Amino acid sequence: MAAMETETAPLTLESLPTDPLLLILSFLDYRDLINCCYVSRRLSQLSSHDPLWRRHCKKYWLISEDEKTQKNQCWKSLFIDTYSDVGRYIDHYAAIKKAWDDLKKYLEPRCPRMVLSLKEGAREEDLDAVEAQIGCKLPDDYRCSYRIHNGQKLVVPGLLGSMALSNHYRSEDLLDVDTAAGGFQQRQGLKYCLPLTFCIHTGLSQYIAVEAAEGRNKNEVFYQCPDQMARNPAAIDMFIIGATFTDWFTSYVNNVVSGGFPIIRDQIFRYVHDPECVATTGDITVSVSTSFLPELSSVHPPHYFFTYRIRIEMSKDALPEKACQLDSRYWRITNAKGDVEEVQGPGVVGEFPIISPGRVYEYTSCTTFSTTSGYMEGYYTFHFLYFKDKIFNVAIPRFHMACPTFRVSIARLGYLMTNVTVTPILETIM
């Protein structure tokens, strides 16, 4: 009997089961999903399967289930509508939108006035008009952020942090795009730089370089630092705060919402606390946070200004007779060259605080270095309130301070190249 041959039907896209195809499509990016529409009628139908677009709406636009319900749209139409509005920012939108959402959620119960000061997002045509006005393209991540919130009103406190010392106060507002465009720089030393922030008390601003010029990289965010020893007004050094707008903004927000920057009297203070910078002596714990002040610092001459905030706390479980009063302080201050200065004196900032169980005392002070970094450590001397002849020392943990990365001005570099040898140049830069 002759063997019977069985014909196997060729495997085609049309004959594949639906579920495996949908599973494969679920791994595709939105671009590939759209391209599938042009392959065949069946793939076009399957790529429109609404659950496939849910992941892309959440990934790129952060659209929640509640928002979808409120808008009464399918996932695919939500994706397309959002793309038609802010599609040029698809590579930045999720990171910027999440930062804004996290910041507002954190600040609403703590600094409600600050949240109320935020402006509605700018329109695309507003940003185009600013580009025409300044003659430069704005970074896409900058534009993306301003589509969400067009800065804030010029109020106090500013969204970008505050700093207060006995005779110095700074609070930086996030500028709206029109105000920023009015401060766009074309002068030598700050050419093609756009202000991001402004402090109405000091005139301090953070800038973004919208073009690469005068030694700056495109999109860098920095504080300007005039060379105080140069006669050339174009000799402006820079303390670099971020490589891009996204880097600058998201890192700031992360510091705020993680509790890294404390909220004091409805204001964000940009003190940085090292979790290891804590020392406990008996029932008393001392912790320190620090901040660099660019507006009071300079690269040339080298003068780097820091402020520190100290928290002294007695355990709530301490016995009442452990209550004590601070008499004096001792500091050992070391700069990056190893030079040591010792300081001893009565009280702290003119006060002699009393510490009792569960009580906290905080104060701020400042120091300067002629080097870009340094550290301090020391101790406080206390006496017991109930046994005044008994004194003891409380350790202050070593805390380090370092200025941000800086770059010296092209104007000064040009002078150095003309007047000194290579070795001094490198020493000056380093």
PDB file of N, CA, C and O in Angstrom, residues 270-302:
ATOM      1  N   ARG A 270      18.428  74.764  51.492  1.00  0.00           N
ATOM      2  CA  ARG A 270      19.277  73.831  50.757  1.00  0.00           C
ATOM      3  C   ARG A 270      20.498  73.399  51.581  1.00  0.00           C
ATOM      4  O   ARG A 270      21.652  73.530  51.158  1.00  0.00           O
ATOM      5  N   TYR A 271      20.215  72.861  52.753  1.00  0.00           N
ATOM      6  CA  TYR A 271      21.259  72.251  53.568  1.00  0.00           C
ATOM      7  C   TYR A 271      21.353  70.770  53.226  1.00  0.00           C
ATOM      8  O   TYR A 271      20.334  70.099  53.080  1.00  0.00           O
ATOM      9  N   VAL A 272      22.558  70.272  53.091  1.00  0.00           N
ATOM     10  CA  VAL A 272      22.782  68.862  52.791  1.00  0.00           C
ATOM     11  C   VAL A 272      23.267  68.163  54.054  1.00  0.00           C
ATOM     12  O   VAL A 272      24.227  68.610  54.693  1.00  0.00           O
ATOM     13  N   HIS A 273      22.594  67.068  54.396  1.00  0.00           N
ATOM     14  CA  HIS A 273      22.965  66.329  55.603  1.00  0.00           C
ATOM     15  C   HIS A 273      23.536  64.971  55.230  1.00  0.00           C
ATOM     16  O   HIS A 273      22.924  64.216  54.480  1.00  0.00           O
ATOM     17  N   ASP A 274      24.704  64.674  55.734  1.00  0.00           N
ATOM     18  CA  ASP A 274      25.297  63.352  55.582  1.00  0.00           C
ATOM     19  C   ASP A 274      24.785  62.494  56.736  1.00  0.00           C
ATOM     20  O   ASP A 274      25.020  62.809  57.907  1.00  0.00           O
ATOM     21  N   PRO A 275      24.063  61.393  56.447  1.00  0.00           N
ATOM     22  CA  PRO A 275      23.497  60.560  57.527  1.00  0.00           C
ATOM     23  C   PRO A 275      24.545  60.056  58.518  1.00  0.00           C
ATOM     24  O   PRO A 275      24.207  59.742  59.665  1.00  0.00           O
ATOM     25  N   GLU A 276      25.794  59.962  58.080  1.00  0.00           N
ATOM     26  CA  GLU A 276      26.846  59.490  58.976  1.00  0.00           C
ATOM     27  C   GLU A 276      27.419  60.607  59.840  1.00  0.00           C
ATOM     28  O   GLU A 276      28.214  60.345  60.745  1.00  0.00           O
ATOM     29  N   CYS A 277      27.001  61.835  59.552  1.00  0.00           N
ATOM     30  CA  CYS A 277      27.540  62.976  60.293  1.00  0.00           C
ATOM     31  C   CYS A 277      26.726  63.215  61.566  1.00  0.00           C
ATOM     32  O   CYS A 277      26.038  64.223  61.721  1.00  0.00           O
ATOM     33  N   VAL A 278      26.818  62.248  62.460  1.00  0.00           N
ATOM     34  CA  VAL A 278      26.070  62.294  63.725  1.00  0.00           C
ATOM     35  C   VAL A 278      26.985  61.755  64.817  1.00  0.00           C
ATOM     36  O   VAL A 278      27.698  60.775  64.601  1.00  0.00           O
ATOM     37  N   ALA A 279      26.979  62.404  65.974  1.00  0.00           N
ATOM     38  CA  ALA A 279      27.765  61.925  67.110  1.00  0.00           C
ATOM     39  C   ALA A 279      26.897  61.963  68.358  1.00  0.00           C
ATOM     40  O   ALA A 279      26.192  62.950  68.599  1.00  0.00           O
ATOM     41  N   THR A 280      26.950  60.887  69.144  1.00  0.00           N
ATOM     42  CA  THR A 280      26.171  60.820  70.380  1.00  0.00           C
ATOM     43  C   THR A 280      27.125  60.682  71.555  1.00  0.00           C
ATOM     44  O   THR A 280      28.002  59.811  71.562  1.00  0.00           O
ATOM     45  N   THR A 281      26.958  61.560  72.521  1.00  0.00           N
ATOM     46  CA  THR A 281      27.716  61.504  73.762  1.00  0.00           C
ATOM     47  C   THR A 281      26.714  61.396  74.905  1.00  0.00           C
ATOM     48  O   THR A 281      25.967  62.344  75.176  1.00  0.00           O
ATOM     49  N   GLY A 282      26.668  60.241  75.545  1.00  0.00           N
ATOM     50  CA  GLY A 282      25.674  60.044  76.594  1.00  0.00           C
ATOM     51  C   GLY A 282      24.268  60.155  76.044  1.00  0.00           C
ATOM     52  O   GLY A 282      23.872  59.420  75.139  1.00  0.00           O
ATOM     53  N   ASP A 283      23.507  61.114  76.550  1.00  0.00           N
ATOM     54  CA  ASP A 283      22.115  61.308  76.118  1.00  0.00           C
ATOM     55  C   ASP A 283      21.978  62.398  75.064  1.00  0.00           C
ATOM     56  O   ASP A 283      20.862  62.720  74.656  1.00  0.00           O
ATOM     57  N   ILE A 284      23.082  62.980  74.633  1.00  0.00           N
ATOM     58  CA  ILE A 284      23.022  64.113  73.713  1.00  0.00           C
ATOM     59  C   ILE A 284      23.560  63.708  72.332  1.00  0.00           C
ATOM     60  O   ILE A 284      24.648  63.133  72.220  1.00  0.00           O
ATOM     61  N   THR A 285      22.792  64.030  71.305  1.00  0.00           N
ATOM     62  CA  THR A 285      23.192  63.738  69.922  1.00  0.00           C
ATOM     63  C   THR A 285      23.369  65.047  69.163  1.00  0.00           C
ATOM     64  O   THR A 285      22.516  65.942  69.241  1.00  0.00           O
ATOM     65  N   VAL A 286      24.463  65.131  68.432  1.00  0.00           N
ATOM     66  CA  VAL A 286      24.763  66.302  67.612  1.00  0.00           C
ATOM     67  C   VAL A 286      24.823  65.860  66.147  1.00  0.00           C
ATOM     68  O   VAL A 286      25.524  64.896  65.818  1.00  0.00           O
ATOM     69  N   SER A 287      24.076  66.545  65.280  1.00  0.00           N
ATOM     70  CA  SER A 287      24.135  66.265  63.846  1.00  0.00           C
ATOM     71  C   SER A 287      24.331  67.577  63.102  1.00  0.00           C
ATOM     72  O   SER A 287      23.941  68.645  63.580  1.00  0.00           O
ATOM     73  N   VAL A 288      24.923  67.475  61.900  1.00  0.00           N
ATOM     74  CA  VAL A 288      25.310  68.674  61.158  1.00  0.00           C
ATOM     75  C   VAL A 288      24.893  68.540  59.695  1.00  0.00           C
ATOM     76  O   VAL A 288      25.001  67.469  59.101  1.00  0.00           O
ATOM     77  N   SER A 289      24.406  69.634  59.120  1.00  0.00           N
ATOM     78  CA  SER A 289      24.173  69.722  57.680  1.00  0.00           C
ATOM     79  C   SER A 289      24.851  70.996  57.178  1.00  0.00           C
ATOM     80  O   SER A 289      25.044  71.954  57.936  1.00  0.00           O
ATOM     81  N   THR A 290      25.211  71.006  55.905  1.00  0.00           N
ATOM     82  CA  THR A 290      26.019  72.114  55.379  1.00  0.00           C
ATOM     83  C   THR A 290      25.458  72.624  54.059  1.00  0.00           C
ATOM     84  O   THR A 290      24.673  71.953  53.387  1.00  0.00           O
ATOM     85  N   SER A 291      25.895  73.819  53.677  1.00  0.00           N
ATOM     86  CA  SER A 291      25.492  74.392  52.397  1.00  0.00           C
ATOM     87  C   SER A 291      26.580  75.337  51.902  1.00  0.00           C
ATOM     88  O   SER A 291      27.209  76.054  52.692  1.00  0.00           O
ATOM     89  N   PHE A 292      26.775  75.324  50.594  1.00  0.00           N
ATOM     90  CA  PHE A 292      27.722  76.237  49.945  1.00  0.00           C
ATOM     91  C   PHE A 292      26.963  77.449  49.432  1.00  0.00           C
ATOM     92  O   PHE A 292      25.884  77.315  48.855  1.00  0.00           O
ATOM     93  N   LEU A 293      27.513  78.644  49.641  1.00  0.00           N
ATOM     94  CA  LEU A 293      26.869  79.877  49.200  1.00  0.00           C
ATOM     95  C   LEU A 293      27.665  80.500  48.064  1.00  0.00           C
ATOM     96  O   LEU A 293      28.687  81.171  48.304  1.00  0.00           O
ATOM     97  N   PRO A 294      27.228  80.297  46.816  1.00  0.00           N
ATOM     98  CA  PRO A 294      27.995  80.831  45.683  1.00  0.00           C
ATOM     99  C   PRO A 294      28.020  82.342  45.646  1.00  0.00           C
ATOM    100  O   PRO A 294      29.005  82.939  45.188  1.00  0.00           O
ATOM    101  N   GLU A 295      26.950  82.986  46.109  1.00  0.00           N
ATOM    102  CA  GLU A 295      26.887  84.437  46.018  1.00  0.00           C
ATOM    103  C   GLU A 295      27.880  85.137  46.938  1.00  0.00           C
ATOM    104  O   GLU A 295      28.159  86.334  46.778  1.00  0.00           O
ATOM    105  N   LEU A 296      28.416  84.412  47.931  1.00  0.00           N
ATOM    106  CA  LEU A 296      29.408  84.986  48.843  1.00  0.00           C
ATOM    107  C   LEU A 296      30.791  84.386  48.619  1.00  0.00           C
ATOM    108  O   LEU A 296      31.691  84.571  49.438  1.00  0.00           O
ATOM    109  N   SER A 297      30.957  83.678  47.510  1.00  0.00           N
ATOM    110  CA  SER A 297      32.218  82.994  47.228  1.00  0.00           C
ATOM    111  C   SER A 297      32.858  83.541  45.957  1.00  0.00           C
ATOM    112  O   SER A 297      32.200  84.221  45.158  1.00  0.00           O
ATOM    113  N   SER A 298      34.114  83.236  45.775  1.00  0.00           N
ATOM    114  CA  SER A 298      34.793  83.569  44.522  1.00  0.00           C
ATOM    115  C   SER A 298      35.890  82.539  44.263  1.00  0.00           C
ATOM    116  O   SER A 298      36.421  81.931  45.197  1.00  0.00           O
ATOM    117  N   VAL A 299      36.178  82.353  42.980  1.00  0.00           N
ATOM    118  CA  VAL A 299      37.254  81.446  42.582  1.00  0.00           C
ATOM    119  C   VAL A 299      38.590  82.186  42.570  1.00  0.00           C
ATOM    120  O   VAL A 299      39.629  81.638  42.924  1.00  0.00           O
ATOM    121  N   HIS A 300      38.536  83.460  42.171  1.00  0.00           N
ATOM    122  CA  HIS A 300      39.748  84.268  42.063  1.00  0.00           C
ATOM    123  C   HIS A 300      39.466  85.665  42.608  1.00  0.00           C
ATOM    124  O   HIS A 300      38.754  86.420  41.953  1.00  0.00           O
ATOM    125  N   PRO A 301      39.894  85.988  43.856  1.00  0.00           N
ATOM    126  CA  PRO A 301      40.740  85.174  44.724  1.00  0.00           C
ATOM    127  C   PRO A 301      39.974  83.983  45.314  1.00  0.00           C
ATOM    128  O   PRO A 301      38.737  84.033  45.393  1.00  0.00           O
ATOM    129  N   PRO A 302      40.665  82.918  45.730  1.00  0.00           N
ATOM    130  CA  PRO A 302      39.983  81.745  46.277  1.00  0.00           C
ATOM    131  C   PRO A 302      39.349  82.043  47.631  1.00  0.00           C
ATOM    132  O   PRO A 302      40.046  82.293  48.616  1.00  0.00           O
TER     133      PRO A 302
END
